[in-house]
Amino acid sequence: MTGRRPEPPEARAVQARDRRVLARLISMVENGDPRARPIQKALYPHTGHARIVGITGPLGVGKSSLVNALLGVLRARGVRVGIIGVDPTSPFSGGSVLGDRIRIDRAGGDEGVFFRSMASRGHTGGIAATTREVARLLDAFGMDIVLVETVGSGQVDVEIRRIASTSVVVLVPHLGDGVQSLKAGLFEIADVFTINKADLPGADGAARYLSEMTALGAGPDGWTPPVVQCSTVEGRGIEDLWKAVEAHEAFLDSGPGRARGEEARARAEIVDRVTGRIGLRLDGLLEENRELRELLGQVLDRSLDPGTASDRIYAALRHRL
Amino acid sequence: MPREKKEAPIRVLIAKPGLDGHDRGAKVVARALRDSGMEVIYVGLRQTPEAIVDSAIEEDVDLVGLSILSGAHMVLFPRILKLLKERRAADIPVFAGGIIPDEDARRLRRAGVKAIFGPGARLDEIVTTARSIARRHA
Ligand SMILES: Nc1nc2c(ncn2[C@@H]2O[C@H](COP(=O)(O)OP(=O)(O)OP(=O)(O)O)[C@@H](O)[C@H]2O)c(=O)[nH]1
Ligand SMILES: [Mg+2]
């Protein structure tokens, strides 16, 4: 039965743009607090309006500065902007210094902006899952655009595709050799390339190189990522960067891209959530269940290889899935 | 993979309001708080009281630490405390570091600043105090 319950008051407060309630709810989501669930559930039908744009790239290339510059462009047009800045957690202390916010200068009390810093600390289901939920809350809060800044080394940058409809990859000229040795991965991530710090020498060369690379083959969807040069210190190229983002969004709307992307993301999210829980359950069974423990023991004393052990476990569990 | 159910880390905002000086002291404190396992939202120099309060609210911090060198503390701190109150965020505790004369420190404490550290304060003392005054989520 899907009996209609009254909306939790927090859900109504978020829609009424109560900033403290939103901020607390984000903390609950970050901390895996189960009390957030009914609120998220009530808010979900009110999401889907915001466009989520990823800004990713190596350390220090100027991602936050670009976010700040884009914020200026968007606020001047009256667009409401949510921002999520993700920074790595120190593996040693579990603490972190979250510094993306330092680059943001905005009018005090501007209600059309909500910036949240997030540490990549051990989120259940991974940082991408939490980021997606937080972006959704900003969407329900009434933001038109959610910018997600992530550092592009490791998992997060690849996972940005699972959250954002447009991903901007930020590079700088003096990555010179870097640009040429770019992991193929970046080309799969990028819907738009930015060469930031174009006030420094080498920007034209880097842009040309990237353009040649992207021209080699449009992606499977038929989109060729444009390459935009920017300088946040000179305030140059920012409008062009946003135009490129809008062009990609328009491209998605003009063909099957939007629907395909949304379906792929929804599928991935469901698969992640369910496999996450199955994984936890299985891990528990390896502890509790005698037969599974025996198989584990055989792997440990090398009388059985992990592949065969897994095949057996899968075969035993399959009919229950 | 099962993840350890860990306690949520304390979130603290570190800012240096006012127009003068450098933020070396604030950075050192930020790092010490991080090393004790906190999540430090570092916003650095030249923050207006309005921006500091925006940040404290959006980041849902448990604590705000303000470093100050100029003589403007008697204007800036009361302003920040007042804004927090106006925006229904007076439950977020504020502590201060910097060169603040004793008489001013007394007045600031009375106005609601939870702790004040002079330039000679030890880092472990700051960390311990910060931890003890931090608001914890229910
Ligand atoms: N020359 C030049 N420097 C820039 C430009 N944009 C940013 N910077 C500088 O680059 C440094 C890093 O800028 P951020 O915006 O913090 O870079 P980021 O990529 O967000 O950094 P992380 O979040 O630490 O990875 C700062 O010192 C900026 O002043 C630019 O267009 N030109
Ligand atoms: Mg940054």
GROMACS .gro file of C-alpha atoms and ligand atoms in nm:
model
  492
    1MET     CA    1   0.000   0.000   0.000
    2THR     CA    2   0.123   0.346  -0.075
    3GLY     CA    3  -0.083   0.535   0.178
    4ARG     CA    4  -0.008   0.906   0.172
    5ARG     CA    5   0.164   1.021   0.483
    6PRO     CA    6   0.183   1.387   0.563
    7GLU     CA    7   0.515   1.535   0.447
    8PRO     CA    8   0.774   1.553   0.724
    9PRO     CA    9   0.807   1.915   0.840
   10GLU     CA   10   1.172   1.920   0.733
   11ALA     CA   11   1.068   1.841   0.375
   12ARG     CA   12   0.833   2.136   0.377
   13ALA     CA   13   1.099   2.356   0.534
   14VAL     CA   14   1.351   2.269   0.261
   15GLN     CA   15   1.099   2.359  -0.006
   16ALA     CA   16   1.026   2.680   0.180
   17ARG     CA   17   1.402   2.748   0.153
   18ASP     CA   18   1.492   2.724   0.517
   19ARG     CA   19   1.871   2.727   0.498
   20ARG     CA   20   1.938   2.586   0.845
   21VAL     CA   21   1.709   2.290   0.791
   22LEU     CA   22   1.873   2.221   0.456
   23ALA     CA   23   2.221   2.245   0.611
   24ARG     CA   24   2.128   2.004   0.891
   25LEU     CA   25   1.969   1.764   0.649
   26ILE     CA   26   2.288   1.760   0.442
   27SER     CA   27   2.482   1.670   0.757
   28MET     CA   28   2.241   1.387   0.830
   29VAL     CA   29   2.283   1.253   0.479
   30GLU     CA   30   2.661   1.281   0.508
   31ASN     CA   31   2.658   1.095   0.835
   32GLY     CA   32   2.430   0.821   0.710
   33ASP     CA   33   2.168   0.919   0.968
   34PRO     CA   34   1.857   0.709   0.897
   35ARG     CA   35   1.629   0.996   1.002
   36ALA     CA   36   1.710   1.164   0.672
   37ARG     CA   37   1.547   0.888   0.471
   38PRO     CA   38   1.176   0.978   0.508
   39ILE     CA   39   1.262   1.341   0.433
   40GLN     CA   40   1.458   1.246   0.122
   41LYS     CA   41   1.171   1.026   0.015
   42ALA     CA   42   0.922   1.310   0.052
   43LEU     CA   43   1.148   1.549  -0.138
   44TYR     CA   44   1.229   1.323  -0.430
   45PRO     CA   45   0.915   1.404  -0.633
   46HIS     CA   46   1.015   1.770  -0.607
   47THR     CA   47   1.354   1.716  -0.767
   48GLY     CA   48   1.463   1.694  -1.130
   49HIS     CA   49   1.465   2.063  -1.203
   50ALA     CA   50   1.831   2.143  -1.132
   51ARG     CA   51   2.103   2.076  -1.386
   52ILE     CA   52   2.409   1.924  -1.225
   53VAL     CA   53   2.743   2.031  -1.367
   54GLY     CA   54   3.070   1.870  -1.260
   55ILE     CA   55   3.393   2.070  -1.244
   56THR     CA   56   3.686   1.836  -1.213
   57GLY     CA   57   4.060   1.841  -1.273
   58PRO     CA   58   4.395   1.802  -1.099
   59LEU     CA   59   4.488   1.979  -0.775
   60GLY     CA   60   4.527   2.353  -0.795
   61VAL     CA   61   4.428   2.412  -1.157
   62GLY     CA   62   4.174   2.675  -1.053
   63LYS     CA   63   3.852   2.477  -1.021
   64SER     CA   64   3.722   2.679  -0.726
   65SER     CA   65   3.825   3.004  -0.893
   66LEU     CA   66   3.626   2.900  -1.200
   67VAL     CA   67   3.329   2.806  -0.986
   68ASN     CA   68   3.348   3.153  -0.834
   69ALA     CA   69   3.368   3.315  -1.177
   70LEU     CA   70   3.075   3.108  -1.306
   71LEU     CA   71   2.882   3.202  -0.995
   72GLY     CA   72   2.924   3.567  -1.095
   73VAL     CA   73   2.791   3.501  -1.445
   74LEU     CA   74   2.497   3.295  -1.320
   75ARG     CA   75   2.393   3.523  -1.035
   76ALA     CA   76   2.397   3.821  -1.272
   77ARG     CA   77   2.130   3.637  -1.469
   78GLY     CA   78   1.931   3.557  -1.158
   79VAL     CA   79   2.011   3.185  -1.174
   80ARG     CA   80   2.004   3.014  -0.833
   81VAL     CA   81   2.321   2.815  -0.774
   82GLY     CA   82   2.406   2.533  -0.536
   83ILE     CA   83   2.772   2.440  -0.504
   84ILE     CA   84   2.930   2.127  -0.358
   85GLY     CA   85   3.306   2.139  -0.303
   86VAL     CA   86   3.457   1.799  -0.235
   87ASP     CA   87   3.805   1.776  -0.082
   88PRO     CA   88   4.002   1.471   0.022
   89THR     CA   89   4.004   1.348   0.381
   90SER     CA   90   4.341   1.294   0.542
   91PRO     CA   91   4.397   0.919   0.560
   92PHE     CA   92   4.596   0.970   0.880
   93SER     CA   93   4.369   1.161   1.114
   94GLY     CA   94   4.035   1.125   0.940
   95GLY     CA   95   4.019   1.504   0.950
   96SER     CA   96   4.038   1.744   0.662
   97VAL     CA   97   4.086   2.105   0.570
   98LEU     CA   98   3.817   2.198   0.321
   99GLY     CA   99   3.946   2.498   0.130
  100ASP     CA  100   3.730   2.540  -0.178
  101ARG     CA  101   3.515   2.800  -0.012
  102ILE     CA  102   3.806   3.040   0.027
  103ARG     CA  103   3.788   3.128  -0.344
  104ILE     CA  104   3.423   3.219  -0.337
  105ASP     CA  105   3.348   3.582  -0.297
  106ARG     CA  106   2.986   3.668  -0.301
  107ALA     CA  107   2.756   3.921  -0.154
  108GLY     CA  108   2.683   3.844   0.211
  109GLY     CA  109   2.329   3.718   0.261
  110ASP     CA  110   2.273   3.619  -0.106
  111GLU     CA  111   1.986   3.373  -0.079
  112GLY     CA  112   2.039   3.254  -0.435
  113VAL     CA  113   2.355   3.065  -0.344
  114PHE     CA  114   2.418   2.771  -0.117
  115PHE     CA  115   2.771   2.640  -0.087
  116ARG     CA  116   2.856   2.320   0.094
  117SER     CA  117   3.204   2.177   0.149
  118MET     CA  118   3.233   1.802   0.178
  119ALA     CA  119   3.513   1.572   0.282
  120SER     CA  120   3.553   1.252   0.087
  121ARG     CA  121   3.560   1.058   0.418
  122GLY     CA  122   3.422   0.705   0.436
  123HIS     CA  123   3.069   0.761   0.317
  124THR     CA  124   2.852   0.452   0.310
  125GLY     CA  125   2.812   0.376  -0.058
  126GLY     CA  126   3.099   0.608  -0.146
  127ILE     CA  127   3.144   0.979  -0.190
  128ALA     CA  128   2.960   0.979  -0.523
  129ALA     CA  129   2.644   0.843  -0.361
  130THR     CA  130   2.650   1.114  -0.094
  131THR     CA  131   2.728   1.387  -0.345
  132ARG     CA  132   2.432   1.279  -0.554
  133GLU     CA  133   2.202   1.294  -0.252
  134VAL     CA  134   2.329   1.636  -0.150
  135ALA     CA  135   2.284   1.764  -0.507
  136ARG     CA  136   1.929   1.634  -0.492
  137LEU     CA  137   1.863   1.826  -0.170
  138LEU     CA  138   1.992   2.144  -0.335
  139ASP     CA  139   1.760   2.068  -0.625
  140ALA     CA  140   1.463   2.033  -0.390
  141PHE     CA  141   1.571   2.357  -0.225
  142GLY     CA  142   1.504   2.528  -0.557
  143MET     CA  143   1.848   2.565  -0.710
  144ASP     CA  144   1.856   2.586  -1.090
  145ILE     CA  145   2.217   2.476  -1.126
  146VAL     CA  146   2.429   2.264  -0.895
  147LEU     CA  147   2.804   2.289  -0.951
  148VAL     CA  148   3.004   1.999  -0.811
  149GLU     CA  149   3.379   2.052  -0.770
  150THR     CA  150   3.591   1.739  -0.730
  151VAL     CA  151   3.963   1.681  -0.748
  152GLY     CA  152   4.045   1.477  -1.053
  153SER     CA  153   4.267   1.207  -0.925
  154GLY     CA  154   4.130   0.877  -0.819
  155GLN     CA  155   3.772   0.768  -0.808
  156VAL     CA  156   3.576   1.083  -0.769
  157ASP     CA  157   3.643   1.233  -1.110
  158VAL     CA  158   3.528   0.926  -1.296
  159GLU     CA  159   3.222   0.902  -1.078
  160ILE     CA  160   3.124   1.260  -1.156
  161ARG     CA  161   2.969   1.125  -1.475
  162ARG     CA  162   2.730   0.930  -1.262
  163ILE     CA  163   2.600   1.249  -1.105
  164ALA     CA  164   2.640   1.533  -1.351
  165SER     CA  165   2.473   1.581  -1.689
  166THR     CA  166   2.767   1.794  -1.802
  167SER     CA  167   3.123   1.742  -1.682
  168VAL     CA  168   3.387   2.010  -1.727
  169VAL     CA  169   3.749   1.894  -1.707
  170VAL     CA  170   3.986   2.174  -1.607
  171LEU     CA  171   4.352   2.169  -1.711
  172VAL     CA  172   4.628   2.430  -1.722
  173PRO     CA  173   4.889   2.517  -1.988
  174HIS     CA  174   5.194   2.412  -1.792
  175LEU     CA  175   5.058   2.065  -1.765
  176GLY     CA  176   5.232   2.070  -2.107
  177ASP     CA  177   5.365   1.718  -2.095
  178GLY     CA  178   5.081   1.637  -1.861
  179VAL     CA  179   4.824   1.716  -2.123
  180GLN     CA  180   4.990   1.481  -2.368
  181SER     CA  181   5.016   1.202  -2.118
  182LEU     CA  182   4.657   1.250  -2.009
  183LYS     CA  183   4.489   0.936  -1.912
  184ALA     CA  184   4.238   0.829  -2.171
  185GLY     CA  185   3.994   0.843  -1.883
  186LEU     CA  186   3.976   1.220  -1.902
  187PHE     CA  187   3.846   1.206  -2.254
  188GLU     CA  188   3.566   0.983  -2.140
  189ILE     CA  189   3.477   1.217  -1.857
  190ALA     CA  190   3.486   1.549  -2.037
  191ASP     CA  191   3.188   1.707  -2.208
  192VAL     CA  192   3.380   2.034  -2.203
  193PHE     CA  193   3.753   2.098  -2.164
  194THR     CA  194   3.885   2.414  -2.006
  195ILE     CA  195   4.240   2.536  -2.021
  196ASN     CA  196   4.243   2.764  -1.721
  197LYS     CA  197   4.528   3.004  -1.637
  198ALA     CA  198   4.533   3.097  -2.005
  199ASP     CA  199   4.721   3.410  -1.895
  200LEU     CA  200   5.025   3.181  -1.859
  201PRO     CA  201   5.237   3.081  -2.160
  202GLY     CA  202   5.151   2.765  -2.348
  203ALA     CA  203   4.772   2.792  -2.338
  204ASP     CA  204   4.729   2.804  -2.717
  205GLY     CA  205   4.946   2.498  -2.763
  206ALA     CA  206   4.763   2.303  -2.496
  207ALA     CA  207   4.425   2.404  -2.639
  208ARG     CA  208   4.530   2.308  -2.990
  209TYR     CA  209   4.657   1.973  -2.873
  210LEU     CA  210   4.336   1.900  -2.686
  211SER     CA  211   4.121   2.009  -2.982
  212GLU     CA  212   4.312   1.775  -3.209
  213MET     CA  213   4.262   1.493  -2.966
  214THR     CA  214   3.891   1.552  -2.927
  215ALA     CA  215   3.848   1.595  -3.305
  216LEU     CA  216   3.990   1.246  -3.357
  217GLY     CA  217   3.661   1.101  -3.266
  218ALA     CA  218   3.335   1.228  -3.136
  219GLY     CA  219   3.211   1.026  -2.842
  220PRO     CA  220   2.964   0.744  -2.895
  221ASP     CA  221   2.685   0.999  -2.852
  222GLY     CA  222   2.811   1.222  -3.133
  223TRP     CA  223   2.927   1.509  -2.913
  224THR     CA  224   3.273   1.659  -2.959
  225PRO     CA  225   3.391   1.829  -2.639
  226PRO     CA  226   3.478   2.193  -2.704
  227VAL     CA  227   3.800   2.335  -2.559
  228VAL     CA  228   3.762   2.672  -2.388
  229GLN     CA  229   4.048   2.891  -2.267
  230CYS     CA  230   3.985   3.079  -1.944
  231SER     CA  231   4.168   3.302  -1.707
  232THR     CA  232   4.001   3.374  -1.379
  233VAL     CA  233   4.263   3.638  -1.295
  234GLU     CA  234   4.185   3.828  -1.615
  235GLY     CA  235   3.818   3.735  -1.605
  236ARG     CA  236   3.848   3.598  -1.957
  237GLY     CA  237   3.660   3.310  -2.118
  238ILE     CA  238   3.414   3.259  -1.836
  239GLU     CA  239   3.107   3.346  -2.044
  240ASP     CA  240   3.238   3.116  -2.317
  241LEU     CA  241   3.283   2.836  -2.070
  242TRP     CA  242   2.924   2.867  -1.957
  243LYS     CA  243   2.809   2.884  -2.320
  244ALA     CA  244   2.989   2.557  -2.382
  245VAL     CA  245   2.812   2.399  -2.084
  246GLU     CA  246   2.479   2.527  -2.214
  247ALA     CA  247   2.558   2.398  -2.561
  248HIS     CA  248   2.614   2.052  -2.420
  249GLU     CA  249   2.292   2.069  -2.221
  250ALA     CA  250   2.107   2.179  -2.536
  251PHE     CA  251   2.267   1.893  -2.726
  252LEU     CA  252   2.136   1.650  -2.465
  253ASP     CA  253   1.786   1.800  -2.500
  254SER     CA  254   1.793   1.792  -2.879
  255GLY     CA  255   1.843   1.417  -2.903
  256PRO     CA  256   1.821   1.102  -2.698
  257GLY     CA  257   2.111   1.211  -2.476
  258ARG     CA  258   1.909   1.350  -2.187
  259ALA     CA  259   1.682   1.048  -2.150
  260ARG     CA  260   1.967   0.804  -2.199
  261GLY     CA  261   2.185   0.977  -1.943
  262GLU     CA  262   1.906   0.989  -1.690
  263GLU     CA  263   1.825   0.625  -1.737
  264ALA     CA  264   2.189   0.521  -1.713
  265ARG     CA  265   2.232   0.720  -1.393
  266ALA     CA  266   1.913   0.588  -1.234
  267ARG     CA  267   2.010   0.232  -1.323
  268ALA     CA  268   2.359   0.273  -1.187
  269GLU     CA  269   2.223   0.421  -0.867
  270ILE     CA  270   1.982   0.134  -0.810
  271VAL     CA  271   2.245  -0.126  -0.893
  272ASP     CA  272   2.490   0.044  -0.655
  273ARG     CA  273   2.242   0.063  -0.373
  274VAL     CA  274   2.128  -0.296  -0.405
  275THR     CA  275   2.473  -0.447  -0.460
  276GLY     CA  276   2.600  -0.243  -0.168
  277ARG     CA  277   2.349  -0.407   0.059
  278ILE     CA  278   2.404  -0.752  -0.086
  279GLY     CA  279   2.776  -0.703  -0.032
  280LEU     CA  280   2.725  -0.616   0.332
  281ARG     CA  281   2.497  -0.914   0.381
  282LEU     CA  282   2.744  -1.148   0.214
  283ASP     CA  283   3.026  -1.016   0.424
  284GLY     CA  284   2.815  -1.091   0.731
  285LEU     CA  285   2.745  -1.443   0.606
  286LEU     CA  286   3.116  -1.508   0.558
  287GLU     CA  287   3.136  -1.444   0.928
  288GLU     CA  288   2.825  -1.630   1.047
  289ASN     CA  289   2.751  -1.909   0.803
  290ARG     CA  290   2.943  -2.232   0.866
  291GLU     CA  291   2.965  -2.345   0.503
  292LEU     CA  292   3.076  -2.006   0.382
  293ARG     CA  293   3.333  -1.989   0.658
  294GLU     CA  294   3.467  -2.324   0.546
  295LEU     CA  295   3.506  -2.199   0.189
  296LEU     CA  296   3.688  -1.895   0.322
  297GLY     CA  297   3.916  -2.124   0.523
  298GLN     CA  298   3.997  -2.325   0.211
  299VAL     CA  299   4.094  -2.008   0.029
  300LEU     CA  300   4.316  -1.913   0.320
  301ASP     CA  301   4.497  -2.250   0.328
  302ARG     CA  302   4.520  -2.242  -0.051
  303SER     CA  303   4.324  -2.559  -0.111
  304LEU     CA  304   4.070  -2.356  -0.311
  305ASP     CA  305   4.121  -2.051  -0.530
  306PRO     CA  306   3.909  -1.741  -0.467
  307GLY     CA  307   3.749  -1.764  -0.813
  308THR     CA  308   3.613  -2.113  -0.753
  309ALA     CA  309   3.504  -2.026  -0.401
  310SER     CA  310   3.313  -1.726  -0.537
  311ASP     CA  311   3.151  -1.937  -0.810
  312ARG     CA  312   3.023  -2.178  -0.549
  313ILE     CA  313   2.891  -1.906  -0.324
  314TYR     CA  314   2.723  -1.733  -0.616
  315ALA     CA  315   2.564  -2.058  -0.732
  316ALA     CA  316   2.435  -2.125  -0.380
  317LEU     CA  317   2.289  -1.777  -0.342
  318ARG     CA  318   2.162  -1.717  -0.693
  319HIS     CA  319   1.819  -1.868  -0.649
  320ARG     CA  320   1.763  -1.638  -0.353
  321LEU     CA  321   1.831  -1.323  -0.553
  322MET     CA  322   3.288  -0.352   0.197
  323PRO     CA  323   3.145  -0.297   0.538
  324ARG     CA  324   3.242   0.037   0.679
  325GLU     CA  325   3.308   0.107   1.040
  326LYS     CA  326   3.023   0.301   1.188
  327LYS     CA  327   3.221   0.604   1.287
  328GLU     CA  328   3.116   0.902   1.485
  329ALA     CA  329   3.050   1.204   1.270
  330PRO     CA  330   3.350   1.436   1.282
  331ILE     CA  331   3.318   1.780   1.439
  332ARG     CA  332   3.289   2.049   1.169
  333VAL     CA  333   3.454   2.380   1.245
  334LEU     CA  334   3.473   2.703   1.047
  335ILE     CA  335   3.800   2.894   1.069
  336ALA     CA  336   3.806   3.251   0.941
  337LYS     CA  337   4.001   3.566   0.983
  338PRO     CA  338   3.767   3.861   0.969
  339GLY     CA  339   3.896   4.213   0.915
  340LEU     CA  340   4.120   4.361   0.654
  341ASP     CA  341   4.465   4.341   0.801
  342GLY     CA  342   4.748   4.101   0.833
  343HIS     CA  343   4.815   3.743   0.745
  344ASP     CA  344   4.645   3.417   0.829
  345ARG     CA  345   4.944   3.214   0.945
  346GLY     CA  346   4.805   3.164   1.293
  347ALA     CA  347   4.464   3.064   1.161
  348LYS     CA  348   4.625   2.811   0.927
  349VAL     CA  349   4.828   2.654   1.205
  350VAL     CA  350   4.516   2.619   1.418
  351ALA     CA  351   4.322   2.479   1.121
  352ARG     CA  352   4.584   2.212   1.068
  353ALA     CA  353   4.595   2.119   1.435
  354LEU     CA  354   4.217   2.081   1.441
  355ARG     CA  355   4.232   1.867   1.127
  356ASP     CA  356   4.501   1.649   1.280
  357SER     CA  357   4.270   1.589   1.573
  358GLY     CA  358   4.014   1.448   1.327
  359MET     CA  359   3.792   1.750   1.268
  360GLU     CA  360   3.660   1.874   0.937
  361VAL     CA  361   3.784   2.228   0.905
  362ILE     CA  362   3.613   2.464   0.665
  363TYR     CA  363   3.883   2.716   0.603
  364VAL     CA  364   3.775   3.049   0.457
  365GLY     CA  365   4.083   3.255   0.532
  366LEU     CA  366   4.130   3.628   0.518
  367ARG     CA  367   3.912   3.932   0.479
  368GLN     CA  368   3.583   3.771   0.559
  369THR     CA  369   3.295   4.000   0.639
  370PRO     CA  370   3.075   3.911   0.937
  371GLU     CA  371   2.789   3.841   0.691
  372ALA     CA  372   3.002   3.598   0.490
  373ILE     CA  373   3.119   3.423   0.807
  374VAL     CA  374   2.764   3.371   0.925
  375ASP     CA  375   2.652   3.252   0.578
  376SER     CA  376   2.934   2.998   0.587
  377ALA     CA  377   2.861   2.883   0.942
  378ILE     CA  378   2.499   2.817   0.854
  379GLU     CA  379   2.548   2.653   0.514
  380GLU     CA  380   2.828   2.433   0.641
  381ASP     CA  381   2.628   2.336   0.951
  382VAL     CA  382   2.937   2.373   1.165
  383ASP     CA  383   2.957   2.278   1.530
  384LEU     CA  384   3.195   2.559   1.606
  385VAL     CA  385   3.336   2.884   1.464
  386GLY     CA  386   3.694   2.993   1.532
  387LEU     CA  387   3.796   3.348   1.447
  388SER     CA  388   4.147   3.478   1.435
  389ILE     CA  389   4.202   3.847   1.467
  390LEU     CA  390   4.503   4.076   1.490
  391SER     CA  391   4.362   4.419   1.437
  392GLY     CA  392   4.195   4.625   1.703
  393ALA     CA  393   3.860   4.577   1.533
  394HIS     CA  394   3.759   4.282   1.748
  395MET     CA  395   3.522   4.489   1.960
  396VAL     CA  396   3.325   4.569   1.646
  397LEU     CA  397   3.356   4.245   1.452
  398PHE     CA  398   3.282   3.990   1.723
  399PRO     CA  399   2.964   4.150   1.855
  400ARG     CA  400   2.847   4.192   1.495
  401ILE     CA  401   2.902   3.822   1.419
  402LEU     CA  402   2.729   3.714   1.740
  403LYS     CA  403   2.436   3.942   1.661
  404LEU     CA  404   2.403   3.807   1.306
  405LEU     CA  405   2.413   3.450   1.434
  406LYS     CA  406   2.132   3.535   1.671
  407GLU     CA  407   1.928   3.708   1.402
  408ARG     CA  408   1.959   3.407   1.180
  409ARG     CA  409   1.857   3.164   1.453
  410ALA     CA  410   2.206   3.020   1.473
  411ALA     CA  411   2.310   3.141   1.817
  412ASP     CA  412   2.357   2.779   1.919
  413ILE     CA  413   2.680   2.770   1.716
  414PRO     CA  414   2.961   2.847   1.962
  415VAL     CA  415   3.232   3.098   1.871
  416PHE     CA  416   3.590   3.106   1.996
  417ALA     CA  417   3.861   3.358   1.924
  418GLY     CA  418   4.235   3.383   1.891
  419GLY     CA  419   4.460   3.685   1.866
  420ILE     CA  420   4.589   3.978   2.058
  421ILE     CA  421   4.298   4.086   2.269
  422PRO     CA  422   4.349   4.297   2.584
  423ASP     CA  423   4.219   4.143   2.907
  424GLU     CA  424   3.943   4.396   2.958
  425ASP     CA  425   3.814   4.340   2.601
  426ALA     CA  426   3.839   3.963   2.647
  427ARG     CA  427   3.619   3.986   2.955
  428ARG     CA  428   3.360   4.187   2.765
  429LEU     CA  429   3.366   3.950   2.469
  430ARG     CA  430   3.318   3.651   2.699
  431ARG     CA  431   3.022   3.824   2.853
  432ALA     CA  432   2.886   3.892   2.504
  433GLY     CA  433   2.900   3.520   2.430
  434VAL     CA  434   3.244   3.432   2.290
  435LYS     CA  435   3.307   3.089   2.442
  436ALA     CA  436   3.686   3.091   2.462
  437ILE     CA  437   3.969   3.331   2.383
  438PHE     CA  438   4.330   3.234   2.315
  439GLY     CA  439   4.622   3.471   2.325
  440PRO     CA  440   4.923   3.446   2.094
  441GLY     CA  441   5.102   3.221   2.344
  442ALA     CA  442   4.829   2.956   2.365
  443ARG     CA  443   4.940   2.597   2.311
  444LEU     CA  444   4.787   2.412   2.017
  445ASP     CA  445   4.684   2.111   2.222
  446GLU     CA  446   4.508   2.344   2.462
  447ILE     CA  447   4.319   2.505   2.171
  448VAL     CA  448   4.223   2.164   2.032
  449THR     CA  449   4.101   2.034   2.367
  450THR     CA  450   3.898   2.346   2.439
  451ALA     CA  451   3.754   2.354   2.086
  452ARG     CA  452   3.642   1.995   2.127
  453SER     CA  453   3.478   2.065   2.460
  454ILE     CA  454   3.278   2.368   2.347
  455ALA     CA  455   3.169   2.228   2.008
  456ARG     CA  456   2.799   2.186   1.963
  457ARG     CA  457   2.717   1.826   1.885
  458HIS     CA  458   2.436   1.719   1.662
  459ALA     CA  459   2.149   1.549   1.837
  460LIG     N1  460   4.766   3.260  -1.326
  460LIG     C1  461   4.646   3.216  -1.289
  460LIG     N2  462   4.630   3.163  -1.167
  460LIG     C2  463   4.506   3.118  -1.133
  460LIG     C3  464   4.395   3.125  -1.222
  460LIG     N3  465   4.288   3.070  -1.162
  460LIG     C4  466   4.329   3.030  -1.040
  460LIG     N4  467   4.460   3.060  -1.022
  460LIG     C5  468   4.541   3.032  -0.901
  460LIG     O1  469   4.557   2.893  -0.885
  460LIG     C6  470   4.562   2.859  -0.746
  460LIG     C7  471   4.460   2.751  -0.717
  460LIG     O2  472   4.328   2.802  -0.741
  460LIG     P1  473   4.200   2.724  -0.692
  460LIG     O3  474   4.084   2.791  -0.756
  460LIG     O4  475   4.200   2.709  -0.546
  460LIG     O5  476   4.227   2.582  -0.759
  460LIG     P2  477   4.152   2.443  -0.732
  460LIG     O6  478   4.166   2.364  -0.857
  460LIG     O7  479   4.014   2.467  -0.683
  460LIG     O8  480   4.239   2.382  -0.617
  460LIG     P3  481   4.207   2.251  -0.530
  460LIG     O9  482   4.062   2.256  -0.490
  460LIG    O10  483   4.301   2.264  -0.415
  460LIG    O11  484   4.238   2.134  -0.619
  460LIG     C8  485   4.535   2.988  -0.672
  460LIG    O12  486   4.657   3.040  -0.627
  460LIG     C9  487   4.471   3.079  -0.774
  460LIG    O13  488   4.497   3.215  -0.748
  460LIG    C10  489   4.417   3.184  -1.351
  460LIG    O14  490   4.326   3.197  -1.435
  460LIG     N5  491   4.544   3.227  -1.378
  461MG      MG  492   3.922   2.393  -0.506
   0.00000   0.00000   0.00000
